[in-house]
Short mmCIF file of C-alpha atoms in Angstrom, two decimals:
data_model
loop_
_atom_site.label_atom_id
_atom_site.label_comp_id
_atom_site.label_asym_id
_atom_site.label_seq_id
_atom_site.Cartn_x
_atom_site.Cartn_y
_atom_site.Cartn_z
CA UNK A 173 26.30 5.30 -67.55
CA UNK A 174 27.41 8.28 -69.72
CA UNK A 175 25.78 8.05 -72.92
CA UNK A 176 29.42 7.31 -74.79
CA UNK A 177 30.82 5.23 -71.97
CA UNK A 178 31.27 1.30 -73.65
CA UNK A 179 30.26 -0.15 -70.15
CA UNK A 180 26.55 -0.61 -69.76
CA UNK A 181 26.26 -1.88 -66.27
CA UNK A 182 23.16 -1.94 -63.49
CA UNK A 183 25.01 -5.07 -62.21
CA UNK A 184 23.84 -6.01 -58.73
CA UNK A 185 20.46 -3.53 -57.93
CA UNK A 186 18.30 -5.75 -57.71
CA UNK A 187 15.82 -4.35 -59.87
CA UNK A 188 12.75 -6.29 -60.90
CA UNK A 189 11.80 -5.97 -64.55
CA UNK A 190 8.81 -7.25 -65.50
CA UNK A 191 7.66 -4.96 -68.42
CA UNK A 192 8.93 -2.92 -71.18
CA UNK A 193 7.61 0.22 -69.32
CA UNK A 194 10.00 -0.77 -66.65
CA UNK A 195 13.10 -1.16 -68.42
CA UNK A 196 12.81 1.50 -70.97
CA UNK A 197 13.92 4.18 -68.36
CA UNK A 198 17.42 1.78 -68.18
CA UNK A 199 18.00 1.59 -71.61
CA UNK A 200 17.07 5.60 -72.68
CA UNK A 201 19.56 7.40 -73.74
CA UNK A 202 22.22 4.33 -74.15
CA UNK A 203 23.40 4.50 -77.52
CA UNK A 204 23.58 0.52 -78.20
CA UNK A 205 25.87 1.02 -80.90
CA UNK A 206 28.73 1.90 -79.18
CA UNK A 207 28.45 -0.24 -75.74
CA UNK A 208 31.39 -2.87 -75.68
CA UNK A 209 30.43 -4.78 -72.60
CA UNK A 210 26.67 -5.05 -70.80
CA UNK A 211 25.89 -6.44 -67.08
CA UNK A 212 22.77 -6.69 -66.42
CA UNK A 213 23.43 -9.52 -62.93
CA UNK A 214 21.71 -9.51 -59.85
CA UNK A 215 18.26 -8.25 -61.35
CA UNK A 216 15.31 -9.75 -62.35
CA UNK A 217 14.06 -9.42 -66.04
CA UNK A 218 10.55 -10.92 -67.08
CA UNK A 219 9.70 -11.87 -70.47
CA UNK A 220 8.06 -8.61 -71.71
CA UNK A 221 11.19 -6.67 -70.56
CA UNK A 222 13.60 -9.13 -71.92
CA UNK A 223 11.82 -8.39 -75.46
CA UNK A 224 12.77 -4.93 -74.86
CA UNK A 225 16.29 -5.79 -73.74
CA UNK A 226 17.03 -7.97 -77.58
CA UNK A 227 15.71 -5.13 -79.38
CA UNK A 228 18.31 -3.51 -78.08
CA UNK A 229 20.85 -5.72 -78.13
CA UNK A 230 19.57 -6.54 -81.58
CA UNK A 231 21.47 -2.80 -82.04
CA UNK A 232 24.77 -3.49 -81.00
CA UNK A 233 27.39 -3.56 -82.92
CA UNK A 234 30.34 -3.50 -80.83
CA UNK A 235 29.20 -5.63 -78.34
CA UNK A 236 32.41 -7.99 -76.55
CA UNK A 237 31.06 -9.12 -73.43
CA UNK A 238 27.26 -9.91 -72.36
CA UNK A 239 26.82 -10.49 -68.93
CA UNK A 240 23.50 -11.88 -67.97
CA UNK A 241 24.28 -14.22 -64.90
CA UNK A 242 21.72 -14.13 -61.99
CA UNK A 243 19.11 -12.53 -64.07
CA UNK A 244 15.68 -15.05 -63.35
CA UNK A 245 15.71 -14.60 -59.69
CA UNK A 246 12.41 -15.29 -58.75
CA UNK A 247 10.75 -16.31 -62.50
CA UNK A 248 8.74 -18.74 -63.08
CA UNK A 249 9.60 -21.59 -64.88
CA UNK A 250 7.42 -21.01 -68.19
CA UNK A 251 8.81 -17.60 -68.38
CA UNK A 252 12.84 -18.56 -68.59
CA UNK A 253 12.78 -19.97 -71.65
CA UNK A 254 10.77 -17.53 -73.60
CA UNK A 255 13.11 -14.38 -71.56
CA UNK A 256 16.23 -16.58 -72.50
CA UNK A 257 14.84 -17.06 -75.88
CA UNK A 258 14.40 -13.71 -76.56
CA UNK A 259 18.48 -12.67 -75.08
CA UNK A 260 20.34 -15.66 -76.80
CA UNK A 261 18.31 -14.89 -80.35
CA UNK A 262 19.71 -11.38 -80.57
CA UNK A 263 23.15 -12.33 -80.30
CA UNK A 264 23.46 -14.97 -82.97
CA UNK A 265 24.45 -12.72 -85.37
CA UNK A 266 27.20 -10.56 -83.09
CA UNK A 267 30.19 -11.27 -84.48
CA UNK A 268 32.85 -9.27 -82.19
CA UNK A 269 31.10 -11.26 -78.87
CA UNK A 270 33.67 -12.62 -77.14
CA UNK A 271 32.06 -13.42 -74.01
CA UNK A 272 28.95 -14.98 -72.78
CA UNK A 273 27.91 -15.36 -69.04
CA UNK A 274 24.54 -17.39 -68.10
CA UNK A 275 25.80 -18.64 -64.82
CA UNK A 276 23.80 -18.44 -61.73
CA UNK A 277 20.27 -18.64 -63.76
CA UNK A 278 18.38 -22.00 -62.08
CA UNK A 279 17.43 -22.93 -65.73
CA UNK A 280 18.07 -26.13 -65.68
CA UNK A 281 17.69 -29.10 -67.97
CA UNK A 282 14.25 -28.53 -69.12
CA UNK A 283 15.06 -24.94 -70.13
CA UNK A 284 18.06 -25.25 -71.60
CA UNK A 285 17.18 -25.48 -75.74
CA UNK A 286 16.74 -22.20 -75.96
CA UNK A 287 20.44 -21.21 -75.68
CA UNK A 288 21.31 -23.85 -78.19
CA UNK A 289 20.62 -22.19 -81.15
CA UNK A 290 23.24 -18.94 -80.26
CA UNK A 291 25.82 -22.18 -78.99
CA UNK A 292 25.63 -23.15 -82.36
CA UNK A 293 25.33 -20.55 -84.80
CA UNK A 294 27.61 -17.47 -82.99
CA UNK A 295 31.19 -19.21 -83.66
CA UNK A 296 33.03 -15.84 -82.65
CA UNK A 297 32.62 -16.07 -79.22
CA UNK A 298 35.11 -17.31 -77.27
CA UNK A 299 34.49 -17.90 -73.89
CA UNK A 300 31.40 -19.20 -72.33
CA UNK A 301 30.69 -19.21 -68.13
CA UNK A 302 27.83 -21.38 -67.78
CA UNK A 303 28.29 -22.02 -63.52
CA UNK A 304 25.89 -22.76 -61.36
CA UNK A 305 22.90 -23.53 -63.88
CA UNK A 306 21.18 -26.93 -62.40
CA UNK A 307 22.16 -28.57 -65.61
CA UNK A 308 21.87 -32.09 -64.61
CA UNK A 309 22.72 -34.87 -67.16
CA UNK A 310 20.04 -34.43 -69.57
CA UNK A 311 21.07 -30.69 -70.21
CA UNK A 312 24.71 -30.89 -69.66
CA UNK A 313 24.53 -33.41 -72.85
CA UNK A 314 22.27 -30.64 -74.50
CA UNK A 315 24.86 -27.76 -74.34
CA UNK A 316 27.66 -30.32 -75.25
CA UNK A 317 26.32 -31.79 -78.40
CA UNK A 318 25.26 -27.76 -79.05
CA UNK A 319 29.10 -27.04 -78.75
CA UNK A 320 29.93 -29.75 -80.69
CA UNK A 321 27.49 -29.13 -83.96
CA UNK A 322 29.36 -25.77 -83.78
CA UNK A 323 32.62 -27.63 -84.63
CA UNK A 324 31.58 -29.24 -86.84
CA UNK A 325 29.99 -26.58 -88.82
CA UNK A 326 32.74 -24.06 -88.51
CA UNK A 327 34.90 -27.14 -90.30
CA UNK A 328 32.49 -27.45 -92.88
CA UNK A 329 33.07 -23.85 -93.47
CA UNK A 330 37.20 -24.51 -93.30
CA UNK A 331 37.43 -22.91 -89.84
CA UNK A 332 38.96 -23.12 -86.72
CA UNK A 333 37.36 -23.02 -83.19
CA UNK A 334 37.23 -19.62 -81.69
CA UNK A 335 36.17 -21.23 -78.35
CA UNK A 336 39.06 -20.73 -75.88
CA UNK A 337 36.74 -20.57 -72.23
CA UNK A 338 34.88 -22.76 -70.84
CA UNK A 339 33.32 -22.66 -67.57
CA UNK A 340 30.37 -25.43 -66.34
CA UNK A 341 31.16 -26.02 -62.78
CA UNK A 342 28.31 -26.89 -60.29
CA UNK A 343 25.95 -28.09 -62.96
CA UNK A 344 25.27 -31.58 -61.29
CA UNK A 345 26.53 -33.11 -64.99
CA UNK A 346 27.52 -36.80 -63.89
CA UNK A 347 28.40 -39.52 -65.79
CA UNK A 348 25.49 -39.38 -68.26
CA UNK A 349 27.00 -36.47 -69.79
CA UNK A 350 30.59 -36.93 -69.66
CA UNK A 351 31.02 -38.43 -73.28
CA UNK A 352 28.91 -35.87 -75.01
CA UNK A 353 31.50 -32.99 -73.03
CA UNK A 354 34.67 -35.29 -74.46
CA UNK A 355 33.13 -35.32 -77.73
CA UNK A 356 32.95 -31.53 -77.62
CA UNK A 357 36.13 -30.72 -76.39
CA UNK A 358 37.82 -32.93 -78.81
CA UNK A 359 36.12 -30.83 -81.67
CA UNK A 360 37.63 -27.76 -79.60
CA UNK A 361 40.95 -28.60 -80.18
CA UNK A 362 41.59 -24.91 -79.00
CA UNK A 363 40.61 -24.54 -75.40
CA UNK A 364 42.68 -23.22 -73.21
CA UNK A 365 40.96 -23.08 -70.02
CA UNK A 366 38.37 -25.74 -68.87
CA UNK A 367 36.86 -25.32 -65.53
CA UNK A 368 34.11 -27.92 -64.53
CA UNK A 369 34.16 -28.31 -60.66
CA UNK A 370 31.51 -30.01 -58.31
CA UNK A 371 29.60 -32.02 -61.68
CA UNK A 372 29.52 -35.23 -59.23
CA UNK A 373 31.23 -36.85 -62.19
CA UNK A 374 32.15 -40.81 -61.26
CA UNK A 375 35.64 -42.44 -62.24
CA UNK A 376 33.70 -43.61 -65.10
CA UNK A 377 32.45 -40.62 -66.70
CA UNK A 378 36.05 -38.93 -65.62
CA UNK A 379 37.89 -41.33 -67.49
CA UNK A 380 35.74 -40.41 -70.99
CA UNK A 381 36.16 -36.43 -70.48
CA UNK A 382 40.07 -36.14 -70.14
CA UNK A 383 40.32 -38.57 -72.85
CA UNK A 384 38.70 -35.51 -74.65
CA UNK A 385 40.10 -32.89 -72.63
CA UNK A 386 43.61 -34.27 -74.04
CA UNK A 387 42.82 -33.37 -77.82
CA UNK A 388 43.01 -29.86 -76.31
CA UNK A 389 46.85 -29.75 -76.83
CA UNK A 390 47.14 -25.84 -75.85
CA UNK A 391 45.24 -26.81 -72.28
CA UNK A 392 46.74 -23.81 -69.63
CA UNK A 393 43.66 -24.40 -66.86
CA UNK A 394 41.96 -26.98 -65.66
CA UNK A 395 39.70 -27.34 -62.57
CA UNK A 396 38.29 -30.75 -62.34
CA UNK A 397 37.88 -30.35 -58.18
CA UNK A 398 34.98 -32.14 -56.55
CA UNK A 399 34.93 -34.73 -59.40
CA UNK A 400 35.13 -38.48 -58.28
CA UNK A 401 38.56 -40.33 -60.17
CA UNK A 402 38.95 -43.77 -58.02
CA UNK A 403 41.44 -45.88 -59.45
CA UNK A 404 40.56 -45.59 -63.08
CA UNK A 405 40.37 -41.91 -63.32
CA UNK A 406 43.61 -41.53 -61.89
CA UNK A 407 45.07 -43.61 -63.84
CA UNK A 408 43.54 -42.43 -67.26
CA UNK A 409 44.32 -38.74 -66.34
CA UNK A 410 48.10 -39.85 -65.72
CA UNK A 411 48.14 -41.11 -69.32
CA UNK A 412 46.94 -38.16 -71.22
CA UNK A 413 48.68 -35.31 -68.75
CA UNK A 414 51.84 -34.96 -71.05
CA UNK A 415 49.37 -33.76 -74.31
CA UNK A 416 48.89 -30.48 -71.80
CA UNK A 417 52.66 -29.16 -72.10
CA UNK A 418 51.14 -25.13 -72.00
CA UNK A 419 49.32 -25.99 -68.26
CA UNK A 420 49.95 -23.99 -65.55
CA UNK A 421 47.17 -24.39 -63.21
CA UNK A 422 45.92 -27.68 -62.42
CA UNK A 423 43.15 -28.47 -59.82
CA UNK A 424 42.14 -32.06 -58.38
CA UNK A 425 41.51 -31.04 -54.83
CA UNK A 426 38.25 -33.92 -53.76
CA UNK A 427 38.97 -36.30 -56.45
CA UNK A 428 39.94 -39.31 -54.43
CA UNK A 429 43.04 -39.15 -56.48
CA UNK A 430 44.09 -42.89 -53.68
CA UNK A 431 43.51 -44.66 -51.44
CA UNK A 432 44.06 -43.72 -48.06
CA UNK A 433 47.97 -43.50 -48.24
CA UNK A 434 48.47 -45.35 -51.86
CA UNK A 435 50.60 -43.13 -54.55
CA UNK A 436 48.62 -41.68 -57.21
CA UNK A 437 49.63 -42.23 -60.57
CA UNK A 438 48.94 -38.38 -61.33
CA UNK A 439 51.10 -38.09 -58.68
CA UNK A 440 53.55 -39.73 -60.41
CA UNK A 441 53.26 -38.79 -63.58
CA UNK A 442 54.10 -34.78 -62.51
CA UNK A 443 56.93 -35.94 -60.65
CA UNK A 444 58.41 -37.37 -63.36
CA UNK A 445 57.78 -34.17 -65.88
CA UNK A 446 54.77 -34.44 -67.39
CA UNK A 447 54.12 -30.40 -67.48
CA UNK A 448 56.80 -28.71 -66.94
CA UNK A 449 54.76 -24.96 -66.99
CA UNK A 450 53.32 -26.10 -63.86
CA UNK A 451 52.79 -23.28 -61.69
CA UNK A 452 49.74 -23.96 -59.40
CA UNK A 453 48.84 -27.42 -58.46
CA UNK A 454 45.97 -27.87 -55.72
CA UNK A 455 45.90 -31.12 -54.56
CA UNK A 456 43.80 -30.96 -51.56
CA UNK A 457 41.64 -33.77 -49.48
CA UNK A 458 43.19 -36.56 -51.76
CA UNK A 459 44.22 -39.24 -49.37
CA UNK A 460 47.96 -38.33 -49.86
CA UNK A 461 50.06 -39.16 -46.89
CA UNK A 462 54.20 -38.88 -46.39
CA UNK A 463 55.52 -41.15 -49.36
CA UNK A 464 53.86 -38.41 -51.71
CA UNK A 465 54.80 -35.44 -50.01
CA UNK A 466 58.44 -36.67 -50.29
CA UNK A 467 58.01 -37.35 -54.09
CA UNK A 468 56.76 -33.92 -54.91
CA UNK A 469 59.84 -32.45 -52.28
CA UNK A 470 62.40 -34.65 -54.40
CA UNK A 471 60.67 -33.24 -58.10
CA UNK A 472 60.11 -29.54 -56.81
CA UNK A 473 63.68 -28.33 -57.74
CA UNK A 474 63.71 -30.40 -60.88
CA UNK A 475 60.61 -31.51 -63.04
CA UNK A 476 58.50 -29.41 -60.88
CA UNK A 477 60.60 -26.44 -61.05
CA UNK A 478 58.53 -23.16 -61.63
CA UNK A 479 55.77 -24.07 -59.68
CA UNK A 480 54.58 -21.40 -56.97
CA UNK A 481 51.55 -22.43 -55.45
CA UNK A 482 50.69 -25.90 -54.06
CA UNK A 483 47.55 -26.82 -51.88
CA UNK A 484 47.38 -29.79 -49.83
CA UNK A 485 45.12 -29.31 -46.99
CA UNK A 486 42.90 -31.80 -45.43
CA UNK A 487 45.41 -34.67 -46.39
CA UNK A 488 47.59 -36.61 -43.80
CA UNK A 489 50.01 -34.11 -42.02
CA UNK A 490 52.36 -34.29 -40.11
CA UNK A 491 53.70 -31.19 -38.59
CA UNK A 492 57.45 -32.70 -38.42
CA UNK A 493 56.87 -33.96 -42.26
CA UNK A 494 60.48 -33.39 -43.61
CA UNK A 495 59.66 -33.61 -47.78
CA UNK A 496 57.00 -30.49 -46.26
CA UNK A 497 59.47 -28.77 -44.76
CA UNK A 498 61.60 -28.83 -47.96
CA UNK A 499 58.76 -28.21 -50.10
CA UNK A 500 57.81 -25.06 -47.94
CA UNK A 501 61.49 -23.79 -48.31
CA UNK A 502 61.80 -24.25 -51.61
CA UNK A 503 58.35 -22.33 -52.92
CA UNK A 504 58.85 -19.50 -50.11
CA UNK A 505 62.50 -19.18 -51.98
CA UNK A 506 60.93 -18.64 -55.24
CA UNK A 507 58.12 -16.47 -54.11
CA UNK A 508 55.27 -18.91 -54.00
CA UNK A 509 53.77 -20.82 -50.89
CA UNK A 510 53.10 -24.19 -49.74
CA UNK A 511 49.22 -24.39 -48.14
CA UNK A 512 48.59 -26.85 -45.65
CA UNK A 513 46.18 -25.34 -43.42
CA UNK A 514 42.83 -24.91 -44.15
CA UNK A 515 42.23 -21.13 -44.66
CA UNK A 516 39.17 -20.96 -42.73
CA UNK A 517 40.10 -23.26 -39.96
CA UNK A 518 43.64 -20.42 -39.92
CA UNK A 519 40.57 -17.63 -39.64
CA UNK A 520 38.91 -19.80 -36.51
CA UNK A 521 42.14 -20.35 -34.85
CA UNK A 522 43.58 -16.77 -35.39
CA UNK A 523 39.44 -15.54 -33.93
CA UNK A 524 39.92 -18.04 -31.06
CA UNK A 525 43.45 -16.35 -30.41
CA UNK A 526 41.96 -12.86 -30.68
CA UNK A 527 38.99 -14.27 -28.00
CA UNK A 528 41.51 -15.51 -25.64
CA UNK A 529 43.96 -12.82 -26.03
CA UNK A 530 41.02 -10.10 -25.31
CA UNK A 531 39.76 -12.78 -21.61
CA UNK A 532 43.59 -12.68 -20.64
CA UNK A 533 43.56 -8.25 -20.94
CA UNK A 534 40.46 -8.58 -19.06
CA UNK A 535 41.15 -10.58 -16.26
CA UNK A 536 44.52 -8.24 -15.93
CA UNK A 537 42.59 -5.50 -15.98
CA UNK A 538 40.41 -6.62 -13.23
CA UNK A 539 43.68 -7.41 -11.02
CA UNK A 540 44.87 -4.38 -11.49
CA UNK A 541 41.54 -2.81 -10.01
CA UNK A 542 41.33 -5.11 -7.81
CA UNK A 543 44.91 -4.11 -6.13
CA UNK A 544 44.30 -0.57 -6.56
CA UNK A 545 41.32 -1.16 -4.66
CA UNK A 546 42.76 -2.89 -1.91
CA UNK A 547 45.68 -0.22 -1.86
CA UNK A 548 42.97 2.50 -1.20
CA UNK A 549 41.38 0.01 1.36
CA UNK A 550 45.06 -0.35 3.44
CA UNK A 551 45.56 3.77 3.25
CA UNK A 552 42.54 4.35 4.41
CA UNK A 553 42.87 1.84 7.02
CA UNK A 554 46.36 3.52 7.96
CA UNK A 555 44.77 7.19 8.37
CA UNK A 556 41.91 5.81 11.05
CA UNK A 557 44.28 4.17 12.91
CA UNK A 558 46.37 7.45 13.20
CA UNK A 559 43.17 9.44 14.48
#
């Protein structure tokens, strides 16, 4: 970078940094105090070097977004916490953060404490991607009850929550930390976009979060895919789905939203109005059969009228389904799309296509040769006989 650019980035060169010697040739000649953003993913930093790094950082005083995801690649587990330590420490105090990334850093639950102390003392920040971190229960609950002490101090101090973002998908967070996460996002009253895929969170533990989730009364985004809802998650998340009158996206593709063929009451509750913003709904493997494709066809002009984008693959299609075919018309009309195909199963057939298409060319092209061939066999045939 130039040394007044605001974008310090060696994102993605795999560099391994063990030592101060080997990152003080990154950071020369960066002036820290200007940098607005830093992205330090898909390299390697060891403790000694990620002293170096919040010195640095320490510096900053502009600093917006700090981008460390996939940096422990490779690092031992005694040497995460002390490197993460050392990162999350120097920006307590940076006020004009905005965004934090940890994801993709195997940290797990038993080296999680050292980001609690940033979670709850930096209340500017406002959005916070923790993917992909091997949470587990026992951590999930740590960075929760973090999130919440930060509430609860920032109201102490007559303040609102800044925290707007927040991103824990793929942390393995099950039931055993569902209530601490609904505890926290009913102190954030503010979120507008939660995203927490692929937690292997039971109907149980679902139940508890969206009873939280539904103090967020500004809600725009929420991903809940890959979580389990059964019966009683369905039918708790179809209670509290009017409180979220600003959402536009919602995902519950692999919730086992009913039975096999059975309405949901989620379902239901959209077709009837619930959130009228609606503009993407993904609904995928769900169990959902005719009845509910009809329901959404009958709402899709009314209650469900600026939606652009809905996702139903892998439920029970048929390809004559009339409420489909409506629905299809209707989003294509308004410049969205109706997805009932897989997307990768489209790529296999469209390859298979290609495959067959490319046999059929070649087996022409060997007729072809072949008659030329026997053409040239008859002339020549035709000239002997004439000598």
């Amino acid at each position: 970078m130039t040394k007044d650019s605001k974008i310090f980035s060696i994102e993605g060169r795999g560099l391994k940094l063990d030592t101060k010697a080997d990152i003080a040739p990154i950071l020369e000649g960066v002036d820290p105090e200007v940098i607005e953003e830093i992205h330090f993913g898909g390299n390697t930093i060891g403790v000694e070097a990620s002293l170096a790094l919040a010195e640095f950082l320490g510096k900053t005083k502009a600093l917006k977004i700090a981008d460390f995801a996939d940096i422990f690649t490779g690092r031992l587990i005694d040497e995460i916490p002390q490197a993460l330590s050392a990162i999350c420490d120097a920006l307590k105090d940076k006020t004009t953060l905005i965004e934090i990334n940890l994801s993709d850093n195997a940290f797990g639950g038993r080296s999680v404490d050292p980001i609690v102390p940033f979670l709850t003392h930096n209340r500017s920040f406002q959005i916070l991607k923790l993917n992909n971190n091997g949470l587990g229960p026992a951590g999930g609950a740590v960075i929760a009850n973090a999130l919440t002490e930060s509430a609860h101090l920032s109201k102490k101090e007559g303040k609102t929550s800044n925290l707007r973002t927040v991103i824990c998908g793929r942390n393995r967070l099950e039931d055993g930390s569902a209530g601490a996460w609904a505890a926290a996002f009913k102190e954030h009253g503010g979120l507008r976009e939660i995203r927490m895929p692929q937690n292997g969170i039971r109907p149980d533990g679902i139940s508890a979060l969206v009873r939280g989730i539904a103090e967020c009364k500004e809600l725009e985004y929420l991903d809940l895919q890959d979580n389990t809802f059964g019966e009683l998650g369905s039918k708790t998340a179809a209670t509290v789905l009017e409180q979220w009158q600003s959402l536009h996206t919602l995902n519950l593709s692999d919730c086992v939203l009913a039975e096999e063929g059975a309405l949901s009451p989620v379902v239901e509750k959209l077709v009837a109005g619930s959130n009228p913003k609606l503009q993407a709904l993904l609904l995928q493997n769900n169990n959902f059969e005719t009845e509910t494709f009809s329901l959404l066809a009958q709402s899709v002009e009314s209650a469900l009228a600026v939606l652009k984008r809905l996702e139903l693959q892998w439920n029970e299609v048929d390809d004559d389904d009339e409420g489909l075919a409506l629905l299809a018309r209707v989003l294509k009309e308004r410049g969205g799309k109706l997805i009932i195909d897989d997307e990768e199963e489209k790529r296999r057939r469209k390859r298979r296509r290609k495959r067959r298409r490319k046999r059929r060319r070649k087996r022409r092209r060997k007729r072809r040769r072949k008659r030329r061939r026997n053409r040239r066999r008859k002339k020549r045939r035709k000239k002997s006989k004439k000598f």
